[in-house]
Amino acid sequence: MAQKSLALELYSNADEAVDQRYMRQMREQDDEPVPTDPSLPSFTLVVGPSPFSMPRGWEFFLTSPYEGASYISTVLHNAGFPVRIVDVRYALNPLKTAFDQIVGQTDVLGVCTFEDNFPFCRELMQMVRDAEPDVPIICGGSLVTSVPHVFMESTACDVAVISEGEITILELMESFAAGKWEQDLPNVRGICYRSPAGEPKRTRARGQMMDLDSLPRMRLDLWPQYHSPMGMQPQIISSYSRGCKMDCSFCYRTTPQVRAKSQEKMDRDMAWLKEQYGVDFCFFVDLTFSSHRRQTIEICDAIKDHDIRWTCLTRCADMDVPRVTAMRDSGCDIILYGVESLGTEVLREARKGSSENLTVRAMRTTFENDVRFGSLLIVGLPNESNESLNHMVQFAETYNHVTRVKYLSAMPGTTVYKQAIASGLIRSEIDHLNWLSIEQALHEDEFLNISGLSEGACRDAYQRIYDAYQPGPVMDFKHYPENFWYFHPQPHDGLDRSTSYAGTGWREKWSSAAGGLAPGSGRFTLDQCASPEVAALGSRLVPSGAEMMRRAAALGGA
């Protein structure tokens, strides 16, 4: 068996008696939710901002309800706990907006962590701790799972939930409601916590749920958008599986082992989303949607009865005519492929298990069966050369099939991250986490120059690939927040394939959109979060959004 690159506790299974009990409870309470009991402790779950931009047609992804927060809030709601989601992803001042909805209004605070929201999490938790020292703070999500030691050593987090959270949050809240945290926490698997003396402790791993059919149907009405004047948007982020059979060097997975819902469970979930919330488009964020042919066809059979359009992520090696046909017939608009690069040595170093031949075969199979092919590309992977990078640019410009390009990020917990720390490219983990909070997925972003290519070559390649974008699947999105930021008007429409899909001028007003950078983001530019040598390799030629904020602040502007 190949050596596993992620923390070993992520590869365990939640298969003990207590796990079985809570999975049974989730099933039963999905059928018959417990009425909300105001005597139980209330729980507020905060979803913080991300600077990440999305290309034209994908803006719905920035505002959609998503599974992690939806499942955590749903299992608690179904168990009778008073639950609220505070969503400040696109607030002008997310810290103040969140704080004002927390203090004096909750018994327990939950904070969703992402790779790019560490400063927000850290500052919000400290503000709440200073105002209400007795309110417990629980963190969950990908970032705290990847670097729990940072949260326990450097933030006001009381409990860090590792990997999946549905079982763990039920066990934690039941214990808290019974007033038994001090005696129970050492025995709650899959967490880091503080002892009564304040010392960080870690419990045994819980691992992944063996049966995803025990998950409830998501209660999207717990999101504030549901109660807004515009109502719930009809696009949703969902999945039928967790985990990934691959082990790419740049990708972090909180759930590396593959688990999947049954066809019957998927059918029930889709019927619920359609009938209860009017969902008409779904982004399936399974890491490898079409990994297994028979399973893919069965899941597509479950989807096709619900009259939705959808998109998904998958690998070029996992596509053939039976799979793409089933996907097309069930409403698939575009399939997003993790191409990343075409360089043989690049793909080998990244452990992609792919090749240029596989990519071209998948592209032709997809196009020939009337589904759009979407490339996801990375600029700056190890072993990239000027020749291989230019080849990837020509590939993008020839086929006009790009859905996303980004500079390589050293994501916490990954092989690339560990190597960057060992080599001194990352000065400190906290510095790096702060810096990740200003990455907007734009040409002008700062980047860690891991490939050794010149900054100019990387930026030129990024710009040309970015200009080769194709339209996203939701061009008539109507839930734009009033304070979205819009980037890079582009009069060039691309190939006829793009205009036949989205019309002429489909991105003449903007190519990407995002929530604004959080106030104070100018503190986290690379020249302040890395060594001068590292900063010089990826931040000299173009000022980033955070650098522009800092310059404006220095001049007394906004």
XYZ file of C-alpha atoms in Angstrom:
558
model
C 0.000 0.000 0.000
C 1.309 3.439 -0.920
C 2.294 5.721 1.924
C -0.501 8.079 2.885
C 0.339 11.771 2.646
C -2.318 13.163 4.987
C -2.591 12.810 8.761
C -3.135 9.132 9.553
C -6.163 9.751 11.781
C -8.127 10.796 8.696
C -7.997 7.222 7.383
C -9.893 5.641 10.292
C -13.558 4.596 10.435
C -16.400 5.798 12.650
C -17.630 2.297 13.417
C -17.881 2.065 17.199
C -21.103 1.670 19.164
C -21.473 5.387 19.840
C -21.121 6.125 16.113
C -23.813 3.593 15.276
C -26.102 5.150 17.874
C -25.790 8.642 16.434
C -26.187 7.416 12.863
C -29.435 5.691 13.877
C -30.508 8.879 15.618
C -29.851 10.953 12.488
C -31.967 8.584 10.399
C -34.844 8.570 12.859
C -34.809 12.313 13.399
C -34.725 12.932 9.663
C -38.073 11.121 9.434
C -39.436 12.748 12.609
C -37.467 15.798 13.764
C -37.650 16.617 17.459
C -39.538 19.892 18.069
C -37.168 22.738 18.903
C -36.682 22.834 22.665
C -35.927 26.358 23.959
C -34.565 24.867 27.187
C -31.678 23.308 25.280
C -28.532 25.397 24.659
C -28.727 27.451 21.478
C -26.101 27.021 18.767
C -24.950 29.664 16.294
C -22.876 28.600 13.294
C -20.849 31.332 11.576
C -19.906 31.126 7.908
C -17.143 33.645 7.304
C -15.899 35.456 4.222
C -13.702 34.120 1.456
C -11.801 36.326 -0.998
C -12.091 33.710 -3.740
C -13.550 34.990 -6.997
C -15.637 32.957 -9.427
C -15.703 33.371 -13.212
C -18.725 34.716 -15.061
C -21.593 32.258 -14.777
C -20.299 30.659 -11.566
C -21.146 33.465 -9.136
C -23.917 31.388 -7.560
C -21.205 29.278 -5.906
C -20.220 32.243 -3.708
C -23.660 32.658 -2.165
C -25.191 29.174 -2.295
C -25.887 27.144 0.827
C -23.328 24.367 1.022
C -23.245 20.949 2.607
C -20.886 21.318 5.559
C -22.766 24.054 7.397
C -26.115 22.686 6.195
C -25.537 19.208 7.641
C -24.172 20.449 10.977
C -27.100 22.800 11.500
C -29.624 20.213 10.278
C -28.575 17.386 12.615
C -28.749 19.756 15.594
C -32.072 21.206 14.482
C -33.536 17.725 14.035
C -32.345 16.845 17.560
C -34.307 19.779 19.015
C -31.532 22.331 19.517
C -32.232 25.996 18.666
C -29.923 26.644 15.692
C -28.994 29.683 13.589
C -26.610 30.133 10.688
C -24.907 33.535 10.498
C -23.643 33.984 6.951
C -21.263 36.931 6.472
C -19.537 35.756 3.306
C -20.314 39.016 1.501
C -20.776 41.486 4.351
C -18.872 44.769 4.044
C -17.547 44.331 7.579
C -17.829 40.608 8.279
C -16.278 40.747 11.755
C -18.668 43.358 13.088
C -21.670 41.868 11.302
C -20.987 38.430 12.778
C -20.136 39.724 16.239
C -23.364 41.728 16.432
C -25.375 38.562 15.751
C -23.515 36.449 18.300
C -22.958 38.302 21.553
C -25.867 37.882 23.945
C -27.684 35.653 21.446
C -26.152 32.188 21.714
C -25.036 29.608 24.252
C -22.484 27.888 21.989
C -20.616 29.299 18.996
C -19.578 27.227 15.999
C -17.115 28.597 13.447
C -16.689 27.180 9.934
C -13.041 27.239 8.872
C -11.715 27.393 5.313
C -8.170 27.595 4.010
C -8.625 31.308 3.289
C -10.472 32.647 6.349
C -8.020 32.169 9.217
C -7.670 35.865 10.206
C -11.451 36.223 10.359
C -11.816 33.101 12.519
C -9.015 34.092 14.853
C -10.193 37.673 15.343
C -13.874 36.787 15.700
C -13.170 34.119 18.312
C -11.057 36.535 20.328
C -13.751 39.230 20.171
C -16.373 36.764 21.414
C -14.032 35.439 24.119
C -13.377 38.967 25.396
C -17.088 39.827 25.421
C -18.454 36.505 26.713
C -15.720 34.362 28.278
C -18.093 31.526 29.150
C -19.448 30.879 25.636
C -17.773 27.704 24.289
C -16.282 28.029 20.803
C -16.210 25.001 18.483
C -14.328 25.055 15.175
C -14.879 22.656 12.307
C -14.015 22.386 8.644
C -11.056 21.835 6.377
C -8.621 24.347 7.854
C -8.923 23.341 11.495
C -8.746 19.695 10.426
C -5.470 20.322 8.595
C -3.766 22.415 11.312
C -5.568 21.813 14.630
C -2.379 22.615 16.544
C -2.432 26.174 15.193
C -5.987 26.716 16.385
C -5.366 25.223 19.813
C -2.109 27.113 20.333
C -2.939 30.464 18.742
C -6.694 31.097 18.894
C -9.536 31.148 21.422
C -10.966 27.901 20.034
C -12.133 25.546 22.817
C -12.853 22.460 20.702
C -11.507 21.623 17.246
C -13.544 19.007 15.371
C -11.364 16.862 13.110
C -12.744 15.679 9.751
C -16.509 14.996 9.571
C -18.588 16.768 12.176
C -22.144 15.411 12.138
C -21.679 12.706 14.789
C -19.217 14.731 16.826
C -21.384 17.862 17.077
C -24.321 15.805 18.349
C -22.165 14.178 21.000
C -20.644 17.532 22.019
C -23.966 19.364 22.282
C -25.682 16.547 24.171
C -22.820 16.537 26.667
C -22.890 20.325 27.000
C -26.652 20.326 27.530
C -26.187 17.778 30.327
C -23.479 19.908 31.955
C -20.898 17.148 31.517
C -18.283 18.640 29.205
C -15.431 18.516 31.674
C -15.807 14.800 32.251
C -16.897 13.860 28.708
C -14.498 15.745 26.437
C -11.526 13.378 26.990
C -13.720 10.560 25.649
C -15.268 12.329 22.638
C -13.316 10.964 19.688
C -12.069 13.125 16.855
C -11.461 16.409 18.686
C -8.821 18.639 20.193
C -9.907 20.418 23.378
C -8.562 22.361 26.342
C -8.173 20.796 29.751
C -9.511 22.704 32.781
C -5.978 24.111 33.112
C -6.103 25.340 29.502
C -3.692 22.747 28.130
C -4.446 21.510 24.570
C -5.388 17.824 24.442
C -6.202 15.477 21.579
C -8.533 12.479 21.667
C -8.557 9.302 19.610
C -9.574 9.639 15.973
C -13.222 9.197 15.111
C -12.785 8.718 11.371
C -15.320 8.763 8.595
C -18.908 7.575 8.706
C -19.331 4.195 7.089
C -22.905 4.904 5.953
C -23.726 8.240 4.292
C -27.361 7.160 4.000
C -27.678 8.096 7.673
C -27.239 11.785 6.804
C -30.453 13.823 6.974
C -32.013 15.804 4.180
C -30.540 19.292 4.397
C -32.733 21.978 6.015
C -31.854 24.941 3.837
C -34.442 27.082 5.640
C -31.886 27.385 8.462
C -29.857 29.672 6.176
C -30.722 33.382 6.434
C -31.107 33.610 2.646
C -34.280 31.541 2.892
C -35.909 34.307 4.905
C -34.601 37.215 2.810
C -36.851 39.211 0.447
C -35.356 37.421 -2.571
C -35.839 34.010 -1.021
C -33.632 30.958 -1.416
C -31.686 30.910 -4.671
C -32.435 27.831 -6.794
C -28.785 26.734 -7.030
C -27.353 24.404 -4.408
C -23.994 22.827 -3.571
C -24.332 19.133 -2.765
C -22.725 15.702 -3.240
C -23.416 11.991 -3.239
C -19.982 10.925 -2.002
C -17.084 11.918 0.184
C -13.407 11.194 -0.256
C -11.077 10.583 -3.174
C -9.155 7.554 -4.370
C -6.251 9.771 -5.469
C -3.533 11.479 -3.440
C -2.555 14.621 -5.334
C 0.297 16.540 -3.743
C -1.498 19.898 -3.767
C -4.998 18.816 -2.653
C -6.275 18.572 0.915
C -9.156 16.225 1.751
C -10.785 16.206 5.185
C -12.311 12.865 4.192
C -9.768 10.965 2.071
C -11.603 7.624 2.140
C -14.330 7.157 -0.453
C -17.873 6.753 0.873
C -21.087 7.117 -1.153
C -24.838 7.402 -0.695
C -27.091 4.776 -2.190
C -29.159 5.443 -5.299
C -32.293 5.425 -3.142
C -30.843 7.976 -0.716
C -29.764 10.216 -3.578
C -33.235 10.076 -5.094
C -34.809 11.074 -1.771
C -32.366 13.944 -1.278
C -32.918 15.344 -4.766
C -36.705 15.109 -4.420
C -36.480 17.039 -1.134
C -34.320 19.796 -2.582
C -36.557 20.141 -5.628
C -39.915 20.042 -3.880
C -39.036 21.896 -0.686
C -36.696 24.590 -2.034
C -37.274 24.753 -5.782
C -33.686 23.816 -6.625
C -33.117 23.784 -10.387
C -29.314 23.599 -10.533
C -26.828 21.605 -8.480
C -23.049 21.785 -8.241
C -21.986 18.318 -7.126
C -18.707 18.848 -5.308
C -17.747 15.169 -5.084
C -14.001 15.140 -5.711
C -14.344 12.440 -8.362
C -17.999 12.221 -9.399
C -17.499 9.568 -12.099
C -14.893 7.478 -10.318
C -16.854 4.201 -10.641
C -18.808 3.551 -13.834
C -21.729 1.539 -12.450
C -22.171 3.829 -9.482
C -22.058 6.910 -11.722
C -24.800 5.544 -13.951
C -26.951 4.631 -10.938
C -26.577 8.105 -9.437
C -27.430 9.696 -12.783
C -30.565 7.539 -12.903
C -31.527 9.014 -9.532
C -30.861 12.581 -10.687
C -32.651 12.465 -14.039
C -36.147 12.174 -12.584
C -35.910 15.576 -10.892
C -35.539 17.945 -13.853
C -32.435 19.802 -12.762
C -29.324 20.989 -14.549
C -26.047 20.237 -12.882
C -22.268 20.203 -12.957
C -19.596 18.174 -11.201
C -15.876 17.563 -10.682
C -14.039 14.502 -11.921
C -10.822 13.082 -13.395
C -9.932 12.695 -17.054
C -9.099 9.027 -16.453
C -12.631 8.388 -15.168
C -14.654 9.169 -18.270
C -16.034 7.056 -21.090
C -19.078 7.008 -23.356
C -21.456 5.147 -20.967
C -20.689 7.571 -18.138
C -20.872 10.785 -20.132
C -24.073 9.616 -21.836
C -25.731 8.943 -18.494
C -24.563 12.321 -17.222
C -25.853 14.146 -20.302
C -29.245 12.416 -20.169
C -29.696 13.376 -16.498
C -29.122 17.082 -17.101
C -25.365 17.616 -16.845
C -24.402 20.979 -18.341
C -20.619 20.933 -17.958
C -18.112 18.497 -16.443
C -15.140 20.030 -14.644
C -11.912 18.083 -15.059
C -8.839 18.416 -12.864
C -6.408 18.792 -15.752
C -3.977 20.991 -13.759
C -1.139 20.676 -16.313
C -0.104 18.787 -19.447
C 3.562 18.320 -18.490
C 4.551 14.708 -17.944
C 6.991 15.476 -15.137
C 4.567 17.951 -13.576
C 1.773 15.394 -13.417
C 4.112 12.726 -12.053
C 5.359 15.000 -9.260
C 1.783 16.006 -8.440
C 0.705 12.323 -8.273
C -2.174 13.066 -10.643
C -2.333 9.646 -12.308
C -3.093 11.428 -15.588
C -1.453 12.400 -18.868
C -1.992 14.656 -21.846
C -3.379 11.707 -23.814
C -5.965 10.994 -21.126
C -6.938 14.654 -21.051
C -7.431 14.859 -24.827
C -9.401 11.597 -24.838
C -11.699 12.826 -22.066
C -12.174 16.142 -23.832
C -13.161 14.508 -27.111
C -15.449 12.004 -25.387
C -17.186 14.820 -23.533
C -17.593 17.173 -26.507
C -18.668 14.414 -28.887
C -21.485 13.449 -26.512
C -22.848 17.009 -26.248
C -21.608 17.917 -22.779
C -19.255 20.831 -22.178
C -15.706 20.087 -21.031
C -14.302 22.386 -18.343
C -10.561 22.480 -17.617
C -9.279 23.319 -14.143
C -5.663 24.475 -14.489
C -2.849 25.440 -12.112
C 0.032 27.782 -12.903
C 3.260 27.094 -11.043
C 3.276 23.410 -10.106
C 6.664 21.836 -9.327
C 8.589 20.707 -12.418
C 6.680 23.079 -14.694
C 8.924 24.483 -17.432
C 8.490 27.401 -19.776
C 7.838 24.908 -22.569
C 5.189 22.889 -20.705
C 3.517 26.039 -19.414
C 3.356 27.544 -22.898
C 1.941 24.257 -24.203
C -0.840 24.458 -21.595
C -1.593 28.063 -22.624
C -1.881 27.047 -26.274
C -4.133 24.155 -25.269
C -6.440 26.592 -23.430
C -6.506 29.131 -26.236
C -7.127 26.510 -28.911
C -10.137 24.885 -27.266
C -11.566 27.748 -25.186
C -12.685 25.271 -22.524
C -11.191 26.736 -19.332
C -13.374 26.963 -16.246
C -10.771 27.950 -13.670
C -7.112 28.839 -13.461
C -5.209 29.668 -10.297
C -1.679 29.951 -9.066
C -0.501 26.995 -7.024
C -1.389 27.389 -3.358
C 0.446 25.574 -0.594
C -2.729 24.348 1.094
C -2.291 23.365 4.761
C -1.882 19.650 5.308
C -0.732 18.839 1.767
C 2.599 17.524 0.548
C 3.281 20.852 -1.166
C 2.659 22.663 2.138
C 4.966 20.387 4.106
C 7.685 20.756 1.507
C 7.312 24.551 1.517
C 7.740 24.627 5.291
C 10.767 22.323 5.140
C 12.428 24.443 2.450
C 11.766 27.740 4.234
C 9.434 29.000 1.521
C 6.798 29.354 4.271
C 8.212 31.480 7.085
C 5.650 30.429 9.682
C 2.318 28.642 9.578
C 0.376 31.617 10.943
C 2.006 33.989 8.464
C 1.045 31.653 5.655
C -2.542 31.230 6.877
C -2.896 34.990 7.093
C -1.541 35.395 3.562
C -3.934 32.797 2.137
C -6.800 35.102 3.154
C -5.964 37.553 0.348
C -5.848 35.086 -2.565
C -8.634 36.104 -4.945
C -7.928 33.677 -7.823
C -7.064 36.598 -10.095
C -4.118 37.369 -12.386
C -2.852 40.037 -9.979
C -2.673 37.710 -6.966
C 0.633 37.276 -5.199
C 1.913 33.711 -5.316
C 4.533 31.415 -3.815
C 6.916 30.715 -6.653
C 7.435 26.994 -6.143
C 8.095 26.185 -9.807
C 11.103 28.501 -10.130
C 9.736 30.068 -13.327
C 9.943 33.817 -13.647
C 7.104 35.882 -12.204
C 6.529 37.376 -15.644
C 6.153 33.965 -17.311
C 3.661 32.818 -14.663
C 1.594 35.984 -14.862
C 1.544 36.008 -18.662
C 0.393 32.378 -18.730
C -2.273 33.052 -16.119
C -3.622 36.057 -18.030
C -3.836 34.207 -21.332
C -5.544 31.194 -19.741
C -7.932 33.496 -17.862
C -8.822 35.154 -21.159
C -9.648 31.707 -22.551
C -12.483 31.168 -20.040
C -15.785 29.776 -21.256
C -19.183 30.776 -19.789
C -20.384 29.210 -16.566
C -23.731 27.412 -16.383
C -25.821 30.091 -14.599
C -25.650 33.249 -16.692
C -28.960 34.597 -15.357
C -28.045 34.484 -11.654
C -30.263 36.955 -9.788
C -28.956 36.848 -6.223
C -25.950 39.152 -6.509
C -25.241 40.916 -3.207
C -25.141 44.669 -3.672
C -21.514 44.892 -2.517
C -19.968 42.252 -4.782
C -16.704 43.206 -6.452
C -16.414 42.708 -10.222
C -13.170 42.214 -12.135
C -11.668 42.508 -15.602
C -14.236 43.371 -18.284
C -13.398 41.344 -21.358
C -14.857 42.218 -24.782
C -13.414 39.072 -26.389
C -16.104 36.375 -26.440
C -13.951 33.386 -27.259
C -15.065 30.689 -29.696
C -18.533 30.368 -31.217
C -19.160 27.639 -28.646
C -19.223 30.340 -25.957
C -21.478 32.813 -27.739
C -23.892 30.096 -28.845
C -24.233 29.187 -25.184
C -24.221 32.600 -23.470
C -24.691 35.148 -26.236
C -22.348 37.858 -27.414
C -20.791 40.128 -24.833
C -21.260 37.533 -22.119
C -18.383 38.921 -20.056
C -18.041 42.448 -21.375
C -18.957 43.850 -17.936
C -16.842 41.471 -15.851
C -14.947 38.186 -16.109
C -14.976 37.336 -12.376
C -16.832 38.393 -9.264
C -16.346 37.978 -5.518
C -17.153 39.342 -2.133
C -14.805 42.158 -1.194
C -11.569 41.631 0.676
C -12.128 41.951 4.402
C -11.153 45.266 6.020
C -7.511 45.158 7.077
C -6.459 42.654 4.417
C -3.549 44.922 3.529
C -1.771 43.538 6.597
C -1.306 40.173 4.937
C 0.600 40.849 1.725
C 3.525 38.598 0.934
C 6.143 41.180 1.849
C 4.770 41.055 5.413
C 4.120 37.315 5.606
C 7.199 35.834 3.945
C 10.907 36.427 3.630
C 11.978 39.222 1.249
C 13.448 36.634 -1.117
C 10.171 34.704 -1.352
C 8.111 37.871 -1.754
C 10.353 39.103 -4.540
C 9.638 36.018 -6.669
C 5.853 36.347 -6.708
C 4.721 39.883 -5.914
C 6.819 42.466 -7.758
C 5.207 43.001 -11.141
C 1.531 43.606 -10.341
C -0.028 45.023 -7.145
C -2.550 42.608 -5.628
C -5.935 43.629 -4.328
C -4.641 43.630 -0.759
C -1.626 45.723 -1.770
C -3.948 48.258 -3.404
C -5.974 48.393 -0.179
C -2.813 49.067 1.785
C -1.739 51.835 -0.573
C -5.167 53.450 -0.362
C -5.093 53.292 3.427
C -1.651 54.907 3.473
C -3.035 57.754 1.374
C -5.999 58.153 3.707
C -8.493 56.516 1.355
C -11.013 53.760 1.952
